[in-house]
Every structure is written in structure tokens, then in C-alpha cells.
Coordinates of C-alpha atoms in Angstrom, one line a residue:
X1 CA 17.0 -29.3 -3.4
X2 CA 17.0 -25.5 -3.8
X3 CA 17.6 -25.9 -7.6
X4 CA 14.6 -28.3 -7.8
X5 CA 12.3 -25.9 -5.9
X6 CA 13.4 -23.0 -8.1
X7 CA 12.8 -25.0 -11.3
X8 CA 9.4 -26.1 -10.0
X9 CA 8.4 -22.5 -9.2
X10 CA 9.5 -21.2 -12.6
X11 CA 7.5 -24.0 -14.3
X12 CA 4.4 -23.2 -12.2
X13 CA 4.7 -19.4 -12.9
X14 CA 4.9 -20.0 -16.6
X15 CA 1.9 -22.3 -16.7
X16 CA -0.2 -20.0 -14.5
X17 CA 0.7 -17.0 -16.6
X18 CA -0.3 -18.8 -19.8
X19 CA -3.6 -19.9 -18.2
X20 CA -4.2 -16.3 -17.1
X21 CA -3.6 -15.0 -20.6
X22 CA -6.1 -17.6 -22.1
X23 CA -8.7 -16.7 -19.4
X24 CA -8.4 -13.0 -20.2
X25 CA -8.7 -13.8 -23.9
X26 CA -11.8 -16.0 -23.4
X27 CA -13.8 -14.0 -20.9
X28 CA -12.7 -10.5 -21.9
X29 CA -13.0 -8.8 -18.5
X30 CA -12.5 -5.1 -18.3
X31 CA -9.3 -4.4 -16.4
X32 CA -8.2 -1.7 -14.0
X33 CA -4.4 -2.0 -13.3
X34 CA -2.8 -0.1 -10.4
X35 CA 0.9 0.6 -10.0
X36 CA 3.1 3.2 -8.4
X37 CA 5.5 3.4 -5.5
X38 CA 3.2 4.5 -2.7
X39 CA -0.3 3.3 -1.8
X40 CA -0.9 0.6 -4.5
X41 CA -2.8 -1.8 -2.2
X42 CA -4.9 0.9 -0.6
X43 CA -5.8 2.3 -3.9
X44 CA -6.7 -1.0 -5.3
X45 CA -9.0 -1.7 -2.4
X46 CA -10.7 1.7 -2.6
X47 CA -11.3 1.2 -6.4
X48 CA -12.8 -2.2 -5.7
X49 CA -15.2 -0.6 -3.1
X50 CA -16.4 2.0 -5.6
X51 CA -16.6 -0.3 -8.7
X52 CA -18.3 -3.0 -6.6
X53 CA -21.3 -0.7 -6.0
X54 CA -22.5 -1.3 -9.6
X55 CA -20.4 -4.1 -11.1
X56 CA -19.4 -7.8 -10.6
X57 CA -15.7 -7.2 -9.8
X58 CA -12.7 -9.1 -8.4
X59 CA -9.5 -7.6 -6.9
X60 CA -6.0 -8.8 -6.2
X61 CA -5.9 -10.4 -2.8
X62 CA -3.9 -8.5 -0.2
X63 CA -0.7 -7.4 -2.1
X64 CA -0.8 -10.0 -4.9
X65 CA 1.1 -8.0 -7.5
X66 CA 4.0 -10.2 -8.5
X67 CA 4.7 -12.4 -11.5
X68 CA 2.8 -15.2 -9.7
X69 CA 0.3 -13.0 -7.7
X70 CA -1.3 -11.5 -10.8
X71 CA -2.1 -14.8 -12.6
X72 CA -3.5 -16.1 -9.3
X73 CA -5.9 -13.2 -9.2
X74 CA -7.0 -13.6 -12.8
X75 CA -7.6 -17.3 -12.2
X76 CA -9.3 -16.8 -8.8
X77 CA -6.8 -19.1 -7.1
X78 CA -5.2 -18.8 -3.6
X79 CA -1.5 -18.6 -2.8
X80 CA -0.4 -22.2 -2.1
X81 CA 2.8 -21.1 -0.4
X82 CA 5.1 -24.2 -0.1
X83 CA 2.5 -26.8 -0.9
X84 CA 3.3 -28.4 -4.3
X85 CA 0.0 -30.3 -4.4
X86 CA -2.0 -27.1 -3.9
X87 CA 0.0 -25.5 -6.8
X88 CA -1.0 -28.4 -9.0
X89 CA -4.6 -27.9 -7.9
X90 CA -4.3 -24.2 -8.9
X91 CA -3.1 -25.3 -12.4
X92 CA -5.9 -27.8 -12.7
X93 CA -8.5 -25.1 -11.6
X94 CA -7.1 -22.7 -14.2
X95 CA -7.5 -25.4 -16.9
X96 CA -11.1 -25.9 -16.0
X97 CA -11.8 -22.2 -16.4
X98 CA -10.4 -22.4 -19.9
X99 CA -12.2 -25.6 -21.0
X100 CA -15.6 -24.8 -19.5
X101 CA -17.6 -21.6 -19.3
X102 CA -18.5 -20.1 -16.0
X103 CA -19.6 -16.9 -14.5
X104 CA -16.6 -14.6 -14.6
X105 CA -16.2 -11.0 -13.2
X106 CA -17.0 -8.1 -15.5
X107 CA -14.1 -6.2 -14.0
X108 CA -10.7 -7.1 -12.5
X109 CA -8.9 -4.6 -10.3
X110 CA -5.2 -5.7 -10.4
X111 CA -2.3 -4.5 -8.4
X112 CA 0.9 -4.5 -10.4
X113 CA 4.3 -4.4 -8.7
X114 CA 7.9 -4.0 -10.0
X115 CA 10.7 -5.5 -8.0
X116 CA 13.1 -5.6 -10.9
X117 CA 13.5 -4.1 -14.4
X118 CA 11.2 -5.5 -16.9
X119 CA 8.5 -6.8 -14.5
X120 CA 5.8 -4.4 -15.7
X121 CA 6.9 -4.2 -19.3
X122 CA 6.6 -8.0 -19.8
X123 CA 3.1 -7.9 -18.3
X124 CA 2.1 -5.0 -20.7
X125 CA 2.7 -7.3 -23.6
X126 CA -0.3 -9.4 -22.9
X127 CA -2.6 -7.7 -20.4
X128 CA -5.2 -5.4 -22.1
X129 CA -5.9 -2.6 -19.7
X130 CA -8.9 -0.3 -19.8
X131 CA -7.9 2.0 -17.0
X132 CA -4.3 2.4 -15.7
X133 CA -3.9 4.0 -12.3
X134 CA -0.4 5.2 -11.4
X135 CA -0.1 6.3 -7.7
X136 CA 2.5 8.6 -6.3
X137 CA 6.0 8.3 -7.7
X138 CA 8.3 10.0 -5.2
X139 CA 11.9 11.0 -5.8
X140 CA 13.2 8.0 -3.9
X141 CA 10.8 5.1 -4.5
X142 CA 10.8 1.8 -2.7
X143 CA 12.4 -1.3 -4.5
X144 CA 15.1 0.9 -6.0
X145 CA 17.8 -1.6 -4.9
X146 CA 17.7 -3.6 -8.2
X147 CA 17.4 -0.6 -10.5
X148 CA 20.2 1.6 -11.8
X149 CA 18.5 4.8 -10.5
X150 CA 15.2 6.1 -9.2
X151 CA 14.4 7.3 -12.7
X152 CA 14.6 3.8 -13.9
X153 CA 11.9 2.8 -11.4
X154 CA 9.7 5.5 -12.8
X155 CA 10.3 4.3 -16.3
X156 CA 9.3 0.8 -15.3
X157 CA 6.1 2.0 -13.7
X158 CA 5.3 4.2 -16.7
X159 CA 5.5 1.1 -18.9
X160 CA 2.1 0.1 -17.7
X161 CA 0.8 2.8 -20.1
X162 CA 1.9 0.5 -22.9
X163 CA -0.8 -2.0 -21.8
X164 CA -3.6 0.6 -22.3
X165 CA -6.2 -0.2 -24.9
X166 CA -6.8 2.4 -27.6
X167 CA -8.9 5.1 -26.1
X168 CA -8.2 3.8 -22.6
X169 CA -7.8 6.0 -19.5
X170 CA -4.8 6.9 -17.5
X171 CA -5.5 8.1 -13.9
X172 CA -2.4 9.5 -12.3
X173 CA -1.5 11.1 -9.0
X174 CA -0.9 14.8 -9.3
X175 CA 1.3 14.8 -6.2
X176 CA 4.6 13.8 -8.0
X177 CA 6.9 15.5 -10.5
X178 CA 6.3 13.0 -13.3
X179 CA 2.7 13.9 -14.3
X180 CA 3.8 15.7 -17.5
X181 CA 5.9 12.8 -18.7
X182 CA 3.2 10.2 -18.0
X183 CA 0.5 12.4 -19.6
X184 CA 2.6 12.8 -22.8
X185 CA 3.1 9.0 -23.0
X186 CA -0.6 8.4 -22.5
X187 CA -1.6 10.9 -25.2
X188 CA 0.7 9.2 -27.7
X189 CA -1.6 6.2 -27.2
X190 CA -4.7 8.3 -27.6
X191 CA -5.6 7.8 -23.9
X192 CA -7.7 10.1 -21.8
X193 CA -5.8 11.4 -18.8
X194 CA -7.3 12.3 -15.4
X195 CA -5.3 13.5 -12.4
X196 CA -6.2 13.1 -8.7
X197 CA -4.7 14.4 -5.4
X198 CA -4.6 17.1 -2.8
X199 CA -3.2 19.6 -5.3
X200 CA -5.6 22.4 -6.4
X201 CA -4.6 21.5 -10.0
X202 CA -5.8 17.9 -9.7
X203 CA -8.9 17.0 -11.7
X204 CA -10.3 15.0 -8.8
X205 CA -9.2 16.6 -5.5
X206 CA -9.9 16.8 -1.8
X207 CA -10.6 20.1 0.0
X208 CA -11.5 21.0 3.6
X209 CA -9.7 18.0 5.0
X210 CA -10.2 17.5 8.8
X211 CA -9.9 14.8 11.4
X212 CA -12.9 13.0 12.9
X213 CA -12.5 12.7 16.6
X214 CA -14.3 11.3 19.7
X215 CA -14.0 11.4 23.4
X216 CA -12.1 8.6 25.0
X217 CA -11.2 7.7 28.6
X218 CA -9.9 10.3 31.1
X219 CA -11.2 13.2 29.0
X220 CA -8.9 12.5 26.1
X221 CA -10.0 13.1 22.5
X222 CA -8.6 10.9 19.8
X223 CA -9.2 10.8 16.0
X224 CA -11.0 7.9 14.5
X225 CA -10.7 8.9 10.8
X226 CA -10.9 11.8 8.4
X227 CA -13.4 13.6 6.3
X228 CA -13.0 15.8 3.2
X229 CA -14.9 17.3 0.3
X230 CA -14.3 15.6 -3.1
X231 CA -14.3 18.0 -6.0
X232 CA -14.8 16.8 -9.5
X233 CA -15.5 19.5 -12.0
X234 CA -18.7 21.2 -10.9
X235 CA -19.5 18.4 -8.5
X236 CA -18.7 18.5 -4.8
X237 CA -19.6 15.9 -2.2
X238 CA -18.4 14.9 1.3
X239 CA -16.6 11.6 2.0
X240 CA -15.3 10.0 5.2
X241 CA -12.5 7.4 5.6
X242 CA -12.6 5.7 9.0
X243 CA -9.9 4.0 10.8
X244 CA -6.8 5.9 9.5
X245 CA -5.1 9.2 9.6
X246 CA -2.8 11.1 7.3
X247 CA -3.9 13.2 4.3
X248 CA -2.1 10.8 2.0
X249 CA -4.6 8.1 3.1
X250 CA -7.3 10.1 1.3
X251 CA -5.4 9.6 -2.0
X252 CA -6.8 6.0 -2.6
X253 CA -10.3 7.4 -2.1
X254 CA -9.6 10.1 -4.7
X255 CA -8.2 7.6 -7.2
X256 CA -11.4 5.5 -6.7
X257 CA -13.5 8.6 -7.2
X258 CA -11.7 9.2 -10.5
X259 CA -12.3 5.7 -11.6
X260 CA -15.9 6.0 -10.6
X261 CA -16.3 9.2 -12.7
X262 CA -14.8 7.4 -15.8
X263 CA -17.3 4.6 -15.4
X264 CA -20.2 7.1 -15.1
X265 CA -21.0 6.5 -11.4
X266 CA -23.0 9.2 -9.7
X267 CA -21.6 11.2 -6.8
X268 CA -23.9 9.2 -4.5
X269 CA -22.6 5.9 -5.7
X270 CA -19.0 7.0 -5.4
X271 CA -19.5 8.3 -1.8
X272 CA -21.3 5.1 -0.9
X273 CA -18.5 3.0 -2.3
X274 CA -15.9 5.0 -0.4
X275 CA -17.9 4.6 2.8
X276 CA -17.5 0.8 2.4
X277 CA -13.7 1.1 1.8
X278 CA -11.7 -0.4 4.7
X279 CA -8.0 0.6 4.5
X280 CA -5.7 -2.4 4.6
X281 CA -4.1 -3.5 7.8
X282 CA -0.7 -2.0 8.6
X283 CA -1.4 1.2 6.6
X284 CA -1.8 4.2 9.0
X285 CA -4.4 2.2 10.9
X286 CA -5.6 3.7 14.2
X287 CA -5.5 1.3 17.2
X288 CA -6.0 1.8 20.9
X289 CA -2.8 1.3 22.9
X290 CA -2.1 0.4 26.5
X291 CA -2.2 3.1 29.2
X292 CA -4.8 5.1 27.2
X293 CA -2.4 5.7 24.3
X294 CA -3.1 5.9 20.5
X295 CA -1.2 3.8 18.0
X296 CA -0.8 4.6 14.3
X297 CA 0.0 1.2 12.8
X298 CA 1.9 1.7 9.5
X299 CA 3.9 -1.5 9.7
X300 CA 3.1 -3.0 6.3
X301 CA 6.2 -1.5 4.6
X302 CA 8.3 1.6 4.4
X303 CA 10.0 4.0 2.1
X304 CA 11.4 7.5 2.5
X305 CA 8.3 9.3 1.2
X306 CA 6.0 7.1 3.3
X307 CA 8.1 7.9 6.4
X308 CA 7.7 11.6 5.8
X309 CA 3.9 11.2 5.3
X310 CA 3.6 9.1 8.5
X311 CA 5.5 11.7 10.5
X312 CA 3.3 14.5 9.2
X313 CA 0.2 12.6 10.2
X314 CA 1.7 12.0 13.7
X315 CA 2.3 15.7 14.1
X316 CA -1.2 16.5 13.0
X317 CA -2.8 14.1 15.5
X318 CA -0.7 15.3 18.4
X319 CA -1.1 18.9 17.4
X320 CA -4.9 18.6 17.4
X321 CA -4.8 16.7 20.8
X322 CA -2.7 19.4 22.3
X323 CA -5.0 22.2 21.0
X324 CA -7.9 20.4 22.9
X325 CA -5.8 20.5 26.1
X326 CA -4.5 16.9 25.9
X327 CA -0.7 17.1 26.3
X328 CA 0.6 13.7 24.9
X329 CA 4.0 13.0 23.4
X330 CA 4.6 12.2 19.8
X331 CA 6.5 8.9 19.7
X332 CA 8.0 7.5 16.5
X333 CA 9.2 3.9 16.3
X334 CA 11.0 3.6 12.9
X335 CA 12.6 0.4 11.5
X336 CA 15.0 -0.2 8.6
X337 CA 13.9 0.9 5.2
X338 CA 15.0 -2.0 3.0
X339 CA 15.6 -2.2 -0.8
X340 CA 17.2 1.2 -1.1
X341 CA 20.6 -0.1 -2.2
X342 CA 23.4 2.5 -2.3
X343 CA 20.9 5.2 -1.3
X344 CA 20.3 3.6 2.1
X345 CA 22.6 5.6 4.4
X346 CA 21.6 9.0 3.0
X347 CA 17.8 8.3 3.0
X348 CA 17.9 7.0 6.5
X349 CA 19.7 10.0 7.7
X350 CA 17.2 12.3 6.0
X351 CA 14.4 10.5 7.7
X352 CA 16.0 11.0 11.1
X353 CA 16.5 14.7 10.4
X354 CA 12.9 15.0 9.5
X355 CA 11.7 13.1 12.6
X356 CA 13.8 15.4 14.8
X357 CA 11.4 18.2 14.3
X358 CA 8.1 17.4 16.0
X359 CA 8.9 14.0 17.6
X360 CA 9.4 13.9 21.4
X361 CA 10.7 10.3 21.5
X362 CA 12.4 8.4 18.7
X363 CA 13.0 4.7 18.8
X364 CA 14.9 3.0 15.9
X365 CA 14.9 -0.7 15.1
X366 CA 17.6 -2.4 13.0
X367 CA 21.1 -1.9 11.8
X368 CA 20.2 0.6 9.0
X369 CA 18.0 2.6 11.3
X370 CA 21.1 3.6 13.2
X371 CA 21.5 6.2 10.5
X372 CA 17.9 7.5 11.4
X373 CA 19.2 8.0 14.9
X374 CA 22.3 9.8 13.7
X375 CA 20.3 12.0 11.4
X376 CA 17.9 13.0 14.3
X377 CA 20.8 13.7 16.6
X378 CA 22.6 15.9 14.1
X379 CA 19.3 17.8 13.5
X380 CA 19.0 18.6 17.2
X381 CA 16.9 15.9 18.9
X382 CA 18.4 15.3 22.3
X383 CA 20.4 12.0 22.8
X384 CA 18.2 11.2 25.8
X385 CA 15.2 11.1 23.5
X386 CA 16.6 8.6 21.1
X387 CA 16.7 4.9 21.8
X388 CA 18.1 2.2 19.4
X389 CA 17.3 -1.5 19.3
X390 CA 18.4 -4.3 17.0
X391 CA 15.0 -6.0 16.6
X392 CA 11.3 -5.4 17.0
X393 CA 10.8 -7.7 20.0
X394 CA 13.3 -5.7 22.2
X395 CA 11.9 -2.4 20.9
X396 CA 8.3 -3.5 21.8
X397 CA 9.3 -4.5 25.3
X398 CA 11.0 -1.1 26.0
X399 CA 8.1 0.9 24.5
X400 CA 5.6 -0.9 26.7
X401 CA 7.5 0.4 29.8
X402 CA 8.1 3.9 28.4
X403 CA 4.5 4.8 27.4
X404 CA 2.5 7.2 29.5
X405 CA -1.2 8.1 29.1
X406 CA -1.8 10.5 26.2
X407 CA 1.1 9.3 24.0
X408 CA 0.5 8.9 20.3
X409 CA 2.8 6.4 18.7
X410 CA 3.7 5.9 15.0
X411 CA 5.2 2.5 14.2
X412 CA 6.7 2.0 10.8
X413 CA 9.3 -0.1 9.0
X414 CA 9.9 -2.3 6.0
X415 CA 8.2 -5.7 5.8
X416 CA 11.3 -7.6 6.7
X417 CA 11.7 -5.8 10.0
X418 CA 8.4 -7.3 11.3
X419 CA 7.4 -4.1 13.1
X420 CA 3.9 -5.4 13.7
X421 CA 5.5 -7.3 16.6
X422 CA 6.0 -3.9 18.3
X423 CA 2.3 -3.0 17.8
X424 CA 1.2 -6.4 19.2
X425 CA 3.1 -5.7 22.4
X426 CA 1.5 -2.3 23.1
X427 CA -2.0 -2.6 21.7
X428 CA -4.9 -2.5 24.1
X429 CA -6.4 -5.6 22.7
X430 CA -3.6 -8.1 22.0
X431 CA -6.1 -10.9 21.7
X432 CA -7.4 -9.3 18.5
X433 CA -4.0 -9.2 16.8
X434 CA -5.0 -11.8 14.2
X435 CA -7.9 -9.6 13.3
X436 CA -6.2 -6.1 13.4
X437 CA -2.6 -6.5 12.4
X438 CA -0.7 -7.3 9.2
X439 CA 1.2 -10.6 8.7
X440 CA -0.7 -12.7 11.2
X441 CA -1.0 -15.8 8.9
X442 CA 0.7 -19.0 10.1
X443 CA 3.3 -18.8 7.3
X444 CA 4.4 -15.4 8.5
X445 CA 4.4 -16.3 12.2
X446 CA 6.7 -19.3 11.5
X447 CA 9.3 -17.0 9.9

């Protein structure tokens, strides 16, 4: 049965990919492709918000970035999950697009992932990209498990440049160590290069970053978002991103601003588009917790660089609250980071050591996360302030009992750890879980 399912899937993928190629050839949409190791989905959504101000545009749904997700986006079809009849319907709908003419988006904003070597390179052979956006490529990227080294992951991401049309544009994060290499590759293809980020050297950058905060119950003051000045050449204009914290969560808005500038959008149009951007669920989202606490829900996925960024944001939030006289604890609930292969033990221990400085209570979830606890203990965090659990359910139950008013809690872990279950058990409005949390679809809940 497994062999039959696998053969059916491969057949469906091949047909949908062929249909997607034919649709692109027929309708000739302009394509913005987004890859990288951190923040792809958020960046894709922010770009969609800005481009959508002036253009008819379609984006990848959620995190549709795989060999099957990308064709589905191009064809405008949903994920059929385990329904063979629905997959056949998708194939039929794609055929109709090819045979008959219809209104098709002027722009596609596509998220491009790479789980294994060759994923992006094979895509680059047939996808004509107008603007390639490469987000942060940290020293230890996620999905490194099936690559020989972190450098090979970078090479795979960089192969998106091969899909650029002549005189296309590469927009790349200035936060990493690979900007020079990516720039040289783009210039070989006569592409324009534009950088974005928090670095003063970035072509599109953020300055004067601050938290937006408001009064809550019992005199507490919690953040509800961030503001910053976007600087592009001689232009400077303010933007706000609501619902999230963490300076790294401004990077998607900066990438979107860079895309907007390439398309000739005005500062007003860019700022308006960013104001409509809603960060995806499970990415540094701010939620009210039980007992007048604040939750930072970063449960979509995890990687070493993202854990560091999340912990930095937690410290910033708690630090600001303490300055205003509100003495809450910084609590980090960290689950396993998957797909790290042979780097797993070392990277988990590094994450624990980093968490030890600035976290009052550390809760780890999963077998691999035991090394987070070990790293924190070795770095000086008291044993009494470290709790370890095997699964998210047990961790959530314990956290609900441990919280006190004023605590700020970061919850983070890889997708397979289902850390959203922890958030569901301590959020102030559990009846809104389907609306506010990641992975609330029936197919996920049944797993």
C-alpha cells in the first residue's frame, strides 16, 4: 500500500509540475521568489501586502514551498492532503487553465524551500524569476540534516539566482556572512543587487526601532508591536508592525520595502502595504496569557539562529517591562530543534548556554532538548530553574501551574514537537485557538 501511495504521489507531482510550467509559459506572470533559512513565509507575506497595493498578485498559501506546494500555488489549487479524488480534481483544474484563457495574476510571490540537495536547482531550470529574495542564511541553517554541510545548504539556496531573468533583481539580507558571494553570482547574470536589514550598510534598513506598548490589567504595560524608520537612499518613512516582537521580525517588512522600491512604489504605498501585513501565526506572535501574563508564540518551527533571535526578543520585552516598574520573569519553553543531523547535540547545548543569560525559568521539551538543559546548567543557570519534559502536553500542564502575574513566556520548537499545544494550554482565550495558533487544521489535530 505504501508503494502504491508513493507512486501515486510521484505521478501527481510530475503532472502538476508540468502543468505549472505550461501555465507560466502561457500567462507569463512576473515572479518574485523567496528563499533563505529564516523568515521565508513572513517575508513572502510582507511582499504580498506591499505588491498587492498596486498589482493583481497571488502568493504561496501558508508555507507552500515544496516540490508540490509550488505548482499548487501557480495553478491556484488547494492541498488535497490524502484525498486522491481531490488530487485528480487539481490536475483537471490545471488542465482547464492551460486549454482555456482566464484572468491570471500579474504577479506571483512564491516561497521556495530546500529540504534536500537539488530542490531549488531543479526548480531554477524552468521558473523564470524577475526578483529573487534571499533571506538570512545563518551559520547553522535549518534542514541541514540531509546536506553534507551548512555550506551546501547555502549553495542550494544560492542556486535560486540561476532562475533570475537577464537584468533581474536579487534582494538579499545584509545580516549574514554570504552577501559578497551572492552578490558576485548575481552580477555574473547581469542582475541588480539590493540589500536590506538592520545593518547600517544595508541599502534598505531600519533605524530607531522601538516597542509599541499599552497599559493592561493591574497596571502592567505590555508591547503590542514595533515601529521603526525605514531608510532607502534619501527617503525615510515610519512603519509599524503590529502583533509581534523581535527586531528580526522587521526584516520581512524591509524586504517588502526593497521589492516595492524595485517596482517603483512610493514611500506612501510601501508604508500602507506594510500596515496591512499580518505576520503569520506561530512567528513571534504576541498573545495574552492566563494570570495576566504575556506569551510570545514562536511555535511554527525552530533553528539555532531563530532561537537566539527569540531569546533576544524575550529579554527586550522583559527589560522594558522592568524599566517601567513591572517585575515579571522571563520564561523560555524550548523544544527540540529537528533536522540538524550530526550538529544536533552541539547546537542544542549552545542554545541552552545562550538561554542561561537572561532567562529566569527554562523549560525544555523533548529528548534532544535535554542538551539545551545541560548547556544552560553548565552556563550557570540554577538547576532549580530548569525543568525538563518529554512532550508538549506535560510541559503545558506544568507551565499553567507555574505562571505568576507579570511573566513573559517565549514558546518555541520545531514543527514536529507541536509546541503550539503548550500555548493553547496557557493562552487567555483558548476558545480562539483555531483563529490564533498555527497547525489548527483537522489534518494536523488528527496527528
